[in-house]
Amino acid sequence: MKIRFDRAQLYYPSVAVFCALASLALGWSSYAGRFNGSFYDFYFRRRGPQPPLEDIVLVTIDDETLARYGALPLDRAVLAQGVRAIEEAGPRLLALDLLLSEVSSSPSDSALQEALAGSAPVVLATALEASETGKWLHPLPIFAGNGAAIGHVHADPDSDGVSRRVLLEKRSGRERRWALALECARLWLGAAQEPVTEADEALEIPRSRDSGNVLQVFSTRTNGRALLINYAGGNGMFAQIGFASLLNRPELRQQLAGKMVLLGVTAQGAGDRLFTPFSAGIGMPGVEIHANVLHTLLTGKYLRPAGDLEVALAVLGIAAVAAWILARFYGLPLVILLAGLGALVLGVPYQLFLRGQVWPAFSLLLPFGATTLLCGAYQLLLARSQFDESEARRRRSQRQFEMAAHEIRTPLTAIQGSSELLLRYPLDDAKREQMIRLISEESERLGKLVERFLSVERLSAGEIELRRAPLDLSALLVATVERVRPAAESKGIRLVREGAFTETEIEADAELLEFAISNLVTNAVKYSPTGTSVTLALERDGDRALLHVSDTGPGMTAEESRRIFDRFYRTESARSSDAPGFGLGLAIAREIACHHGGDLRVESRPGEGSRFTISLPARAAAKRKNHITH
């Protein structure tokens, strides 16, 4: 597997941290909560229905009941008949998902009071009034006196209207009520009179008065004792008997023996319906939701949300792994690894859901998607930049090759022409000597051209090893200038010192650096008009040594200054002059400066001459020392 060269070691970790923090901030927002809820609902539908608890049976006030006995609320005399029929069947307990807080006719209320006084314990419903006072709508005292417990029937749907949880406790002022299903569970376990133990992370319900065992309900204090409902399935999962059928078909009553019976409204027009993760266009009646809560409590199949710290670590880990993959791999391995990570991010939360752990799937997808998007965009930009750079190098190499071919063709043409003259024609001795000398000069010129070209290539490729040693740059400058002085004097050009040279110690390859300085001074002399001067200066700028070579030559345009360090490039004025050259010296000089940790730059304007500056790292403080006289 091939590994990608990391060109931005800080970029990928920075993106990972940024995406993780942004994902956490967005993941805890209500916007992300809707998407997390959608994944949560999908997990239920993907899992499918589960076998419901057979001990739960619903007696439903359905549309048939309303058609036979009248609209809601049912006459309490009729309700009393149904309660007596249920009590006669011998259930373990009966829960009424009906509010009995308003006075009805005295005979009807009395009949219901007598029916509730049967042998089976009864759980009655209460709710908070929808007003500023939030008063409890408790059952009337004549009914409450026959109830074994009173539980609240409040729903707590999420912002999208889906009922995914229930608050096991509800408070108004100093009065607190447990949920209807929790009171049913306490009665079913035979310890309704025993207090519920309240820990920070769970509630503990005694299983019986003397057993010592407890049912742990994982519901945290900080979360308002919310319990995620582990729905057994969609509508109609639990055994149901219609209220009218129960009254008119006595043979059905035997199905209630020893069961937990929940009596509530399921009629379509009642309005007591909420959407659940299994809903497909129609809500679930409240009594069925209570049955699912009771099913969750008694089966112990709790859904526990992942903690904030766990989620934060997972988000950071996903972002880090995604960034690492994008930073280290490319091609098919990159696609395979990213696809694998994406599959894990999508699949692992579902597998954990099946084991009772709820992770915010969308919040985990955010760092994966954001990191992949940002790092992928960066890689596209980087690839485009590399392509443009490669294309520029290709064009530059092609241009340099054409220039090299042109430069080589000139001496070859001279050598070939002179050789043909020597071979074809009988020349006198003077002419033959002239031709031989021309062949020798052009051969030498060709050899120097090839040597210079190879030197540039070896420097660019790093094949020439620098022999670094401490040296005084001012002394090297003086020695180099003295070697160029005869050529300058023969052309009537003065070499002028600007200010006093200072002893500047650097660490460099003396031979290569001397070549670079010599090239700058020689070029300045070569292209300056007769009778002018070339100015040399050496100064310190912080930890850098700056060597300036200024001439009074023809100068260069901005485009020429930009290309002057390209191989084989010569300005228009240089090509039109008689001065020999290949356009390689400055390219070599710049490579030498760069290999020493420095640079070579130029400042020039047409008609105003040029100023070349070599910048090199300096080692020691400079001492003033004069070397060149005016």
XYZ file of C-alpha atoms in Angstrom:
630
model
C 0.000 0.000 0.000
C 1.418 3.336 -1.032
C 1.679 6.136 1.488
C 0.972 9.734 0.639
C 3.624 12.341 1.313
C 2.283 14.642 4.003
C 2.668 18.194 2.758
C 0.646 19.832 5.519
C 1.326 18.206 8.865
C -0.674 20.800 10.762
C -3.614 21.094 8.376
C -5.206 17.695 8.934
C -5.052 17.697 12.769
C -6.386 21.255 12.772
C -9.286 20.262 10.533
C -10.017 17.239 12.748
C -10.184 19.384 15.897
C -12.244 22.086 14.174
C -14.726 19.573 12.740
C -15.017 17.787 16.082
C -15.757 21.021 17.964
C -18.175 22.228 15.296
C -19.914 18.834 15.266
C -20.284 18.866 19.038
C -21.728 22.381 18.980
C -24.183 21.491 16.215
C -24.812 17.977 17.517
C -26.271 19.280 20.783
C -28.604 21.696 19.012
C -32.315 21.123 18.423
C -31.597 21.057 14.691
C -29.384 17.993 15.024
C -31.783 16.528 17.587
C -34.403 16.086 14.869
C -31.980 14.127 12.693
C -30.794 12.043 15.638
C -34.454 11.304 16.353
C -34.987 10.213 12.755
C -32.087 7.755 12.998
C -33.488 6.537 16.337
C -36.891 5.894 14.727
C -35.242 4.139 11.795
C -33.457 1.788 14.194
C -36.817 0.737 15.655
C -38.292 0.055 12.225
C -35.112 -1.745 11.144
C -35.208 -3.913 14.277
C -38.902 -4.650 13.774
C -41.568 -5.699 16.285
C -40.651 -7.683 19.389
C -42.842 -10.163 21.277
C -45.009 -8.127 23.682
C -45.442 -9.019 27.323
C -48.384 -11.435 27.397
C -49.407 -10.289 30.886
C -50.618 -6.963 29.473
C -54.135 -6.795 28.002
C -55.925 -3.667 26.804
C -59.644 -3.048 27.106
C -60.324 -0.346 24.547
C -63.088 2.199 24.242
C -63.093 1.977 20.472
C -65.322 3.273 17.701
C -67.723 0.329 18.114
C -68.143 1.199 21.797
C -68.957 4.834 21.014
C -71.390 3.784 18.313
C -73.232 1.546 20.803
C -73.032 3.576 24.036
C -72.691 7.169 22.935
C -69.967 9.785 22.603
C -67.144 10.501 24.989
C -66.998 10.787 27.883
C -68.885 7.536 28.414
C -71.689 7.566 30.894
C -70.137 6.439 34.169
C -72.911 3.931 34.654
C -71.803 2.232 31.432
C -68.174 2.549 32.519
C -69.114 0.925 35.820
C -70.560 -2.073 33.948
C -67.280 -2.536 32.122
C -65.190 -2.212 35.296
C -67.383 -4.827 37.036
C -66.994 -7.157 34.062
C -63.209 -6.784 34.258
C -63.161 -7.297 38.037
C -65.249 -10.449 37.714
C -62.610 -11.891 35.334
C -60.008 -11.813 38.134
C -57.153 -9.616 36.817
C -54.024 -8.971 38.872
C -54.595 -5.227 38.515
C -56.627 -2.691 36.578
C -55.390 0.695 35.355
C -57.777 3.346 34.049
C -56.296 5.740 31.499
C -59.293 8.009 32.065
C -59.566 11.230 34.053
C -62.287 11.063 36.718
C -61.857 14.586 38.057
C -65.328 15.972 37.222
C -68.622 15.301 38.953
C -71.236 13.413 36.948
C -74.735 12.301 37.920
C -74.899 10.865 41.409
C -76.266 7.430 40.454
C -73.580 6.991 37.767
C -70.748 8.089 40.078
C -72.014 5.805 42.820
C -72.183 2.885 40.422
C -68.585 3.474 39.327
C -67.490 3.882 42.955
C -68.936 0.488 43.795
C -67.340 -1.091 40.700
C -63.893 0.252 41.614
C -64.196 -1.322 45.049
C -63.735 -4.787 43.546
C -61.057 -7.302 44.487
C -58.361 -6.253 41.991
C -56.199 -3.236 42.870
C -56.915 -0.214 40.679
C -54.541 2.471 39.402
C -56.288 5.736 38.592
C -55.073 8.517 36.308
C -54.230 12.127 37.042
C -52.844 14.990 34.976
C -51.759 18.590 35.333
C -54.241 21.217 34.268
C -53.104 23.205 31.227
C -52.969 26.532 33.044
C -50.484 28.797 34.774
C -51.275 27.253 38.152
C -50.637 23.719 36.894
C -53.192 22.188 39.297
C -53.480 18.417 39.488
C -56.697 16.959 38.041
C -56.987 14.189 40.621
C -59.831 11.654 40.628
C -62.822 12.643 42.710
C -62.458 11.556 46.348
C -65.224 8.947 45.969
C -63.097 7.257 43.300
C -59.662 7.931 44.777
C -60.683 6.172 47.977
C -61.003 2.909 46.065
C -57.764 3.311 44.106
C -54.587 1.504 45.108
C -52.440 4.169 43.406
C -52.710 7.287 41.281
C -50.303 7.825 38.372
C -49.856 10.690 35.941
C -50.665 10.160 32.255
C -48.641 13.029 30.806
C -46.985 12.599 27.436
C -43.632 14.230 26.690
C -43.212 14.219 22.889
C -40.070 15.589 21.276
C -40.064 18.789 19.216
C -41.034 16.807 16.102
C -44.143 15.440 17.835
C -42.839 11.876 18.260
C -43.263 10.263 21.672
C -39.908 8.607 22.396
C -39.745 8.972 26.178
C -41.886 9.333 29.251
C -41.193 11.277 32.428
C -41.440 8.768 35.258
C -42.109 11.589 37.703
C -44.099 14.787 37.369
C -44.153 17.634 39.887
C -46.402 20.575 40.609
C -45.372 22.548 43.635
C -44.540 20.104 46.379
C -46.704 17.304 45.029
C -45.119 14.630 42.882
C -46.709 11.761 41.003
C -45.111 8.717 39.428
C -46.129 7.701 35.919
C -49.173 5.447 35.536
C -47.045 2.622 34.129
C -44.569 2.868 37.023
C -47.410 2.570 39.549
C -48.698 -0.455 37.645
C -45.244 -2.031 37.790
C -45.067 -1.489 41.559
C -48.447 -3.168 42.045
C -47.518 -6.023 39.721
C -44.302 -6.635 41.661
C -46.283 -6.813 44.901
C -44.642 -3.943 46.756
C -46.853 -0.946 46.062
C -46.538 0.236 49.633
C -42.741 0.067 49.648
C -40.974 3.361 48.836
C -39.064 3.761 45.581
C -35.327 4.183 46.199
C -34.070 7.178 44.225
C -30.415 7.135 43.176
C -28.849 9.647 40.802
C -28.636 7.163 37.943
C -31.626 4.876 38.569
C -34.805 4.122 40.489
C -35.053 0.919 42.509
C -38.472 -0.734 42.900
C -38.786 -3.583 45.430
C -40.013 -6.785 43.779
C -41.989 -7.880 46.857
C -42.285 -6.942 50.469
C -39.898 -9.615 51.752
C -37.811 -10.833 48.768
C -35.083 -8.213 49.054
C -34.758 -8.082 45.249
C -35.264 -4.835 43.377
C -36.090 -3.776 39.827
C -33.587 -1.176 38.649
C -35.023 1.413 36.303
C -32.248 3.352 34.564
C -33.526 6.917 34.651
C -31.248 9.725 35.784
C -32.133 12.533 38.143
C -30.411 15.130 35.917
C -32.558 14.062 32.957
C -35.822 14.585 34.833
C -36.285 10.826 35.306
C -36.982 10.448 31.589
C -37.261 6.868 30.349
C -36.751 6.001 26.686
C -39.674 3.787 25.661
C -38.537 0.514 24.103
C -41.586 0.058 21.892
C -42.542 -3.541 21.242
C -43.885 -2.473 17.860
C -46.562 -0.396 16.208
C -50.279 -0.164 16.912
C -52.071 -3.327 17.989
C -49.083 -5.234 19.371
C -50.722 -5.973 22.726
C -53.789 -8.152 23.195
C -56.949 -6.031 22.996
C -60.629 -6.503 23.763
C -63.151 -3.864 22.793
C -65.204 -2.422 25.663
C -68.486 -3.156 23.876
C -67.354 -6.694 23.052
C -66.421 -7.280 26.688
C -69.940 -6.325 27.809
C -71.749 -8.271 25.125
C -69.554 -11.371 24.849
C -68.895 -12.745 28.339
C -66.709 -15.543 26.989
C -63.973 -12.986 26.225
C -63.568 -12.061 29.883
C -61.549 -15.141 30.718
C -58.646 -13.618 28.761
C -58.262 -11.061 31.568
C -57.671 -13.525 34.374
C -54.377 -12.874 36.158
C -53.449 -10.094 33.719
C -52.605 -6.426 33.945
C -55.599 -4.747 32.352
C -55.296 -1.221 30.981
C -58.581 0.482 30.162
C -58.395 3.440 27.796
C -59.685 5.157 24.669
C -58.604 4.077 21.174
C -61.440 5.598 19.119
C -60.182 7.517 16.105
C -61.938 10.747 16.975
C -60.808 10.857 20.599
C -57.617 12.803 19.873
C -55.609 10.890 22.482
C -52.973 9.758 19.976
C -49.265 10.448 19.529
C -46.764 9.515 16.870
C -44.173 6.887 17.789
C -41.050 5.561 16.020
C -43.290 2.937 14.364
C -45.999 5.360 13.238
C -46.809 5.469 9.552
C -49.344 8.262 9.205
C -51.469 7.391 12.232
C -50.682 7.965 15.894
C -50.745 5.442 18.729
C -53.468 5.704 21.396
C -52.240 6.833 24.802
C -53.278 3.584 26.466
C -51.018 1.628 24.081
C -48.120 3.965 24.859
C -48.653 3.251 28.572
C -48.615 -0.447 27.745
C -45.257 -0.028 25.977
C -43.835 1.867 28.964
C -45.011 -0.931 31.261
C -43.529 -3.486 28.867
C -40.173 -1.642 29.009
C -40.204 -1.521 32.813
C -41.083 -5.161 33.411
C -38.870 -6.696 30.712
C -35.880 -4.590 31.794
C -34.962 -3.892 28.151
C -33.926 -0.318 28.789
C -32.470 2.057 26.240
C -29.664 4.035 27.847
C -28.404 7.222 26.119
C -24.645 7.541 25.725
C -23.043 10.066 28.059
C -21.900 13.480 26.849
C -18.237 12.644 27.497
C -18.522 9.377 25.581
C -20.122 11.179 22.631
C -17.459 13.917 22.682
C -14.635 11.352 22.648
C -16.315 9.404 19.839
C -16.765 12.571 17.752
C -13.124 13.535 18.238
C -11.985 10.002 17.414
C -14.046 9.825 14.219
C -12.733 13.199 13.028
C -9.144 12.198 13.858
C -9.359 8.835 12.057
C -10.996 10.415 8.991
C -8.290 13.104 8.842
C -5.538 10.488 9.290
C -6.905 8.373 6.430
C -7.159 11.388 4.135
C -3.667 12.545 5.083
C -1.921 9.191 4.609
C -3.612 7.334 1.767
C -4.813 7.921 -1.748
C -6.449 6.055 -4.601
C -8.234 2.765 -3.960
C -6.916 2.336 -0.383
C -8.330 5.773 0.467
C -11.742 4.864 -0.951
C -11.788 1.509 0.856
C -10.742 2.958 4.219
C -13.167 5.893 4.026
C -16.001 3.579 3.013
C -15.112 1.289 5.910
C -15.076 4.160 8.383
C -18.406 5.422 7.041
C -19.908 1.945 7.389
C -18.705 1.772 10.988
C -20.102 5.211 11.798
C -23.471 4.167 10.369
C -23.533 0.560 11.537
C -22.064 0.603 15.036
C -24.770 2.882 16.560
C -27.447 0.484 15.287
C -25.672 -2.541 16.753
C -25.310 -0.697 20.053
C -29.008 0.214 19.892
C -29.857 -3.482 19.681
C -27.857 -3.886 22.907
C -29.682 -1.088 24.685
C -27.296 1.821 24.074
C -28.536 4.895 22.220
C -25.927 6.964 20.382
C -26.739 10.143 18.412
C -26.077 8.765 14.931
C -26.338 12.086 13.118
C -23.966 13.729 15.603
C -21.449 10.973 14.801
C -21.912 11.405 11.064
C -21.218 15.144 11.284
C -17.461 14.899 12.059
C -17.017 12.161 9.458
C -18.774 14.152 6.739
C -17.270 17.526 7.661
C -13.708 16.193 7.952
C -14.011 14.266 4.692
C -15.433 17.321 2.925
C -12.833 19.819 4.168
C -9.841 17.516 3.797
C -11.105 16.318 0.425
C -11.519 19.895 -0.773
C -8.007 20.681 0.438
C -6.645 17.670 -1.421
C -8.415 18.750 -4.597
C -6.887 22.206 -4.289
C -3.509 20.665 -3.500
C -3.781 18.295 -6.453
C -4.748 21.193 -8.707
C -1.811 23.216 -7.406
C 0.552 20.279 -7.921
C -0.826 19.751 -11.411
C -0.384 23.425 -12.261
C 3.123 23.353 -10.792
C 3.959 20.193 -12.713
C 2.587 21.685 -15.897
C 4.613 24.852 -15.317
C 7.748 22.744 -14.753
C 7.001 20.806 -17.915
C 6.630 23.970 -19.963
C 9.726 25.436 -18.331
C 11.720 22.271 -19.026
C 10.516 22.233 -22.604
C 11.505 25.867 -23.031
C 14.891 25.218 -21.427
C 15.406 22.187 -23.633
C 14.672 24.283 -26.692
C 17.084 26.962 -25.443
C 19.732 24.344 -24.697
C 19.282 22.887 -28.154
C 19.642 26.341 -29.649
C 22.778 27.117 -27.613
C 24.349 23.772 -28.505
C 23.445 24.128 -32.175
C 25.507 27.328 -32.548
C 28.947 25.858 -31.674
C 28.070 22.602 -33.428
C 27.244 24.513 -36.607
C 30.553 26.354 -36.398
C 32.469 23.111 -35.792
C 30.625 21.310 -38.588
C 31.136 24.151 -41.073
C 34.836 24.499 -40.288
C 35.329 20.728 -40.528
C 33.686 20.620 -43.957
C 35.912 23.451 -45.185
C 38.996 21.582 -44.008
C 37.858 18.352 -45.672
C 36.549 19.681 -48.981
C 38.880 22.512 -49.928
C 42.659 22.850 -50.139
C 43.286 25.762 -47.749
C 46.519 27.572 -47.149
C 48.244 27.197 -43.792
C 46.905 30.447 -42.359
C 43.312 29.561 -43.248
C 43.702 26.019 -41.929
C 45.095 27.356 -38.632
C 42.137 29.752 -38.394
C 39.660 26.915 -38.937
C 41.396 24.664 -36.396
C 41.440 27.472 -33.824
C 37.719 28.095 -34.418
C 36.954 24.398 -33.958
C 38.960 24.381 -30.722
C 37.242 27.509 -29.362
C 33.761 26.289 -30.221
C 34.505 22.844 -28.771
C 35.673 24.498 -25.564
C 32.558 26.674 -25.529
C 30.368 23.619 -26.067
C 32.135 21.777 -23.262
C 31.597 24.697 -20.864
C 27.936 24.874 -21.847
C 27.387 21.188 -21.111
C 29.359 21.454 -17.854
C 27.334 24.460 -16.697
C 24.051 22.789 -17.613
C 24.972 19.615 -15.731
C 26.043 21.701 -12.730
C 22.598 23.305 -12.558
C 20.913 19.907 -12.834
C 23.086 18.392 -10.104
C 22.476 21.358 -7.808
C 18.719 21.194 -8.385
C 18.704 17.459 -7.695
C 20.816 17.876 -4.551
C 23.555 15.644 -5.964
C 26.333 18.092 -5.093
C 27.224 17.870 -1.418
C 28.198 21.141 0.214
C 31.572 21.155 1.959
C 30.626 23.635 4.652
C 33.263 25.349 6.736
C 33.436 28.626 8.678
C 34.681 31.486 6.493
C 34.782 35.258 6.403
C 32.382 36.446 3.699
C 34.141 39.819 3.434
C 37.492 38.121 2.746
C 35.881 35.859 0.132
C 34.323 38.911 -1.513
C 37.669 40.749 -1.627
C 39.456 37.720 -3.106
C 36.769 37.278 -5.754
C 36.786 40.957 -6.685
C 40.550 40.991 -7.061
C 40.317 38.187 -9.632
C 37.728 40.141 -11.624
C 39.549 43.491 -11.317
C 41.809 43.026 -14.400
C 38.783 42.432 -16.640
C 37.056 45.467 -15.146
C 40.082 47.726 -15.586
C 40.538 46.609 -19.193
C 37.004 47.836 -19.857
C 37.479 51.027 -17.866
C 35.036 50.043 -15.139
C 35.703 50.864 -11.478
C 34.869 48.454 -8.649
C 33.526 50.643 -5.836
C 32.978 49.734 -2.190
C 29.833 51.151 -0.604
C 30.663 51.743 3.033
C 33.078 49.681 5.071
C 33.114 45.922 4.726
C 32.684 44.101 8.024
C 34.078 40.755 8.996
C 31.072 38.460 8.598
C 31.493 34.836 9.520
C 29.285 32.332 7.737
C 29.331 28.587 7.213
C 29.527 27.764 3.531
C 31.207 25.896 0.706
C 33.888 28.425 -0.257
C 34.384 27.123 -3.808
C 30.693 27.166 -4.745
C 30.004 30.494 -3.049
C 33.016 32.060 -4.790
C 31.557 30.936 -8.118
C 28.219 32.590 -7.304
C 29.830 35.895 -6.259
C 32.197 35.824 -9.232
C 29.267 35.317 -11.585
C 27.446 38.357 -10.204
C 30.505 40.630 -10.367
C 31.528 39.345 -13.824
C 28.010 39.903 -15.185
C 27.972 43.417 -13.735
C 31.261 44.209 -15.473
C 30.165 42.473 -18.672
C 26.932 44.435 -19.140
C 27.978 47.844 -17.764
C 29.019 50.525 -20.273
C 32.676 51.536 -20.460
C 33.677 54.220 -17.982
C 30.994 53.375 -15.422
C 31.274 51.643 -12.058
C 30.114 48.496 -10.259
C 29.221 48.980 -6.588
C 29.751 46.296 -3.953
C 28.276 46.312 -0.448
C 28.220 43.934 2.499
C 25.894 44.423 5.474
C 24.162 42.617 8.311
C 20.384 42.440 8.677
C 19.684 40.642 11.929
C 20.961 37.103 11.540
C 21.405 37.484 7.762
C 24.416 38.601 5.751
C 23.494 40.612 2.653
C 25.914 40.984 -0.270
C 24.886 43.551 -2.913
C 26.298 43.885 -6.446
C 24.965 46.926 -8.342
C 25.723 47.890 -11.950
C 24.812 50.716 -14.302
C 23.838 48.480 -17.176
C 20.684 48.556 -19.328
C 18.436 47.272 -16.534
C 15.499 44.933 -16.951
C 11.733 45.016 -17.222
C 9.561 43.394 -14.550
C 9.014 40.331 -16.763
C 12.740 40.013 -17.434
C 13.476 40.317 -13.704
C 10.987 37.540 -13.009
C 12.596 35.181 -15.528
C 16.249 36.167 -15.138
C 17.042 33.110 -12.972
C 15.512 30.624 -15.442
C 17.989 28.368 -17.182
C 19.157 29.592 -20.593
C 17.202 32.804 -20.229
C 18.924 35.970 -21.459
C 17.376 39.407 -21.673
C 16.857 41.129 -24.978
C 19.722 43.539 -24.301
C 22.045 40.642 -23.374
C 21.228 38.749 -26.557
C 21.786 41.823 -28.692
C 25.141 42.623 -27.047
C 28.498 41.142 -27.968
C 28.915 39.695 -24.469
C 29.154 35.891 -24.532
C 26.896 33.851 -22.272
C 24.582 30.865 -21.977
C 21.978 32.119 -19.520
C 23.056 29.562 -16.911
C 25.289 31.483 -14.521
C 22.527 33.198 -12.561
C 20.559 29.948 -12.325
C 23.614 28.255 -10.804
C 24.275 31.210 -8.479
C 20.721 31.116 -7.156
C 20.838 27.338 -6.617
C 24.068 27.799 -4.642
C 22.496 30.519 -2.479
C 19.395 28.419 -1.831
C 21.464 25.354 -0.921
C 23.201 27.499 1.706
C 19.857 28.419 3.271
C 19.764 31.787 1.562
C 18.429 33.394 -1.588
C 19.384 35.493 -4.589
C 17.099 38.279 -5.736
C 17.253 41.212 -8.126
C 15.959 44.783 -8.245
C 16.018 46.463 -11.633
C 14.393 49.020 -13.880
C 14.985 49.632 -17.572
C 17.791 52.166 -18.079
C 18.656 52.292 -14.349
C 20.866 49.242 -13.949
C 20.367 46.224 -11.703
C 21.078 45.322 -8.096
C 21.618 41.651 -7.214
C 21.529 40.617 -3.535
C 22.731 37.358 -2.025
C 21.196 36.679 1.401
C 22.963 34.122 3.616
C 22.685 33.033 7.276
C 25.410 34.718 9.343
C 27.186 33.066 12.268
C 28.961 35.733 14.298
C 28.729 39.436 15.027
C 30.391 41.585 12.423
C 33.630 43.504 13.040
C 34.432 46.529 10.939
C 37.364 45.906 8.604
C 38.245 47.765 5.408
C 39.408 45.665 2.474
C 38.890 47.640 -0.735
C 40.033 51.164 -1.388
C 38.344 53.599 -3.670
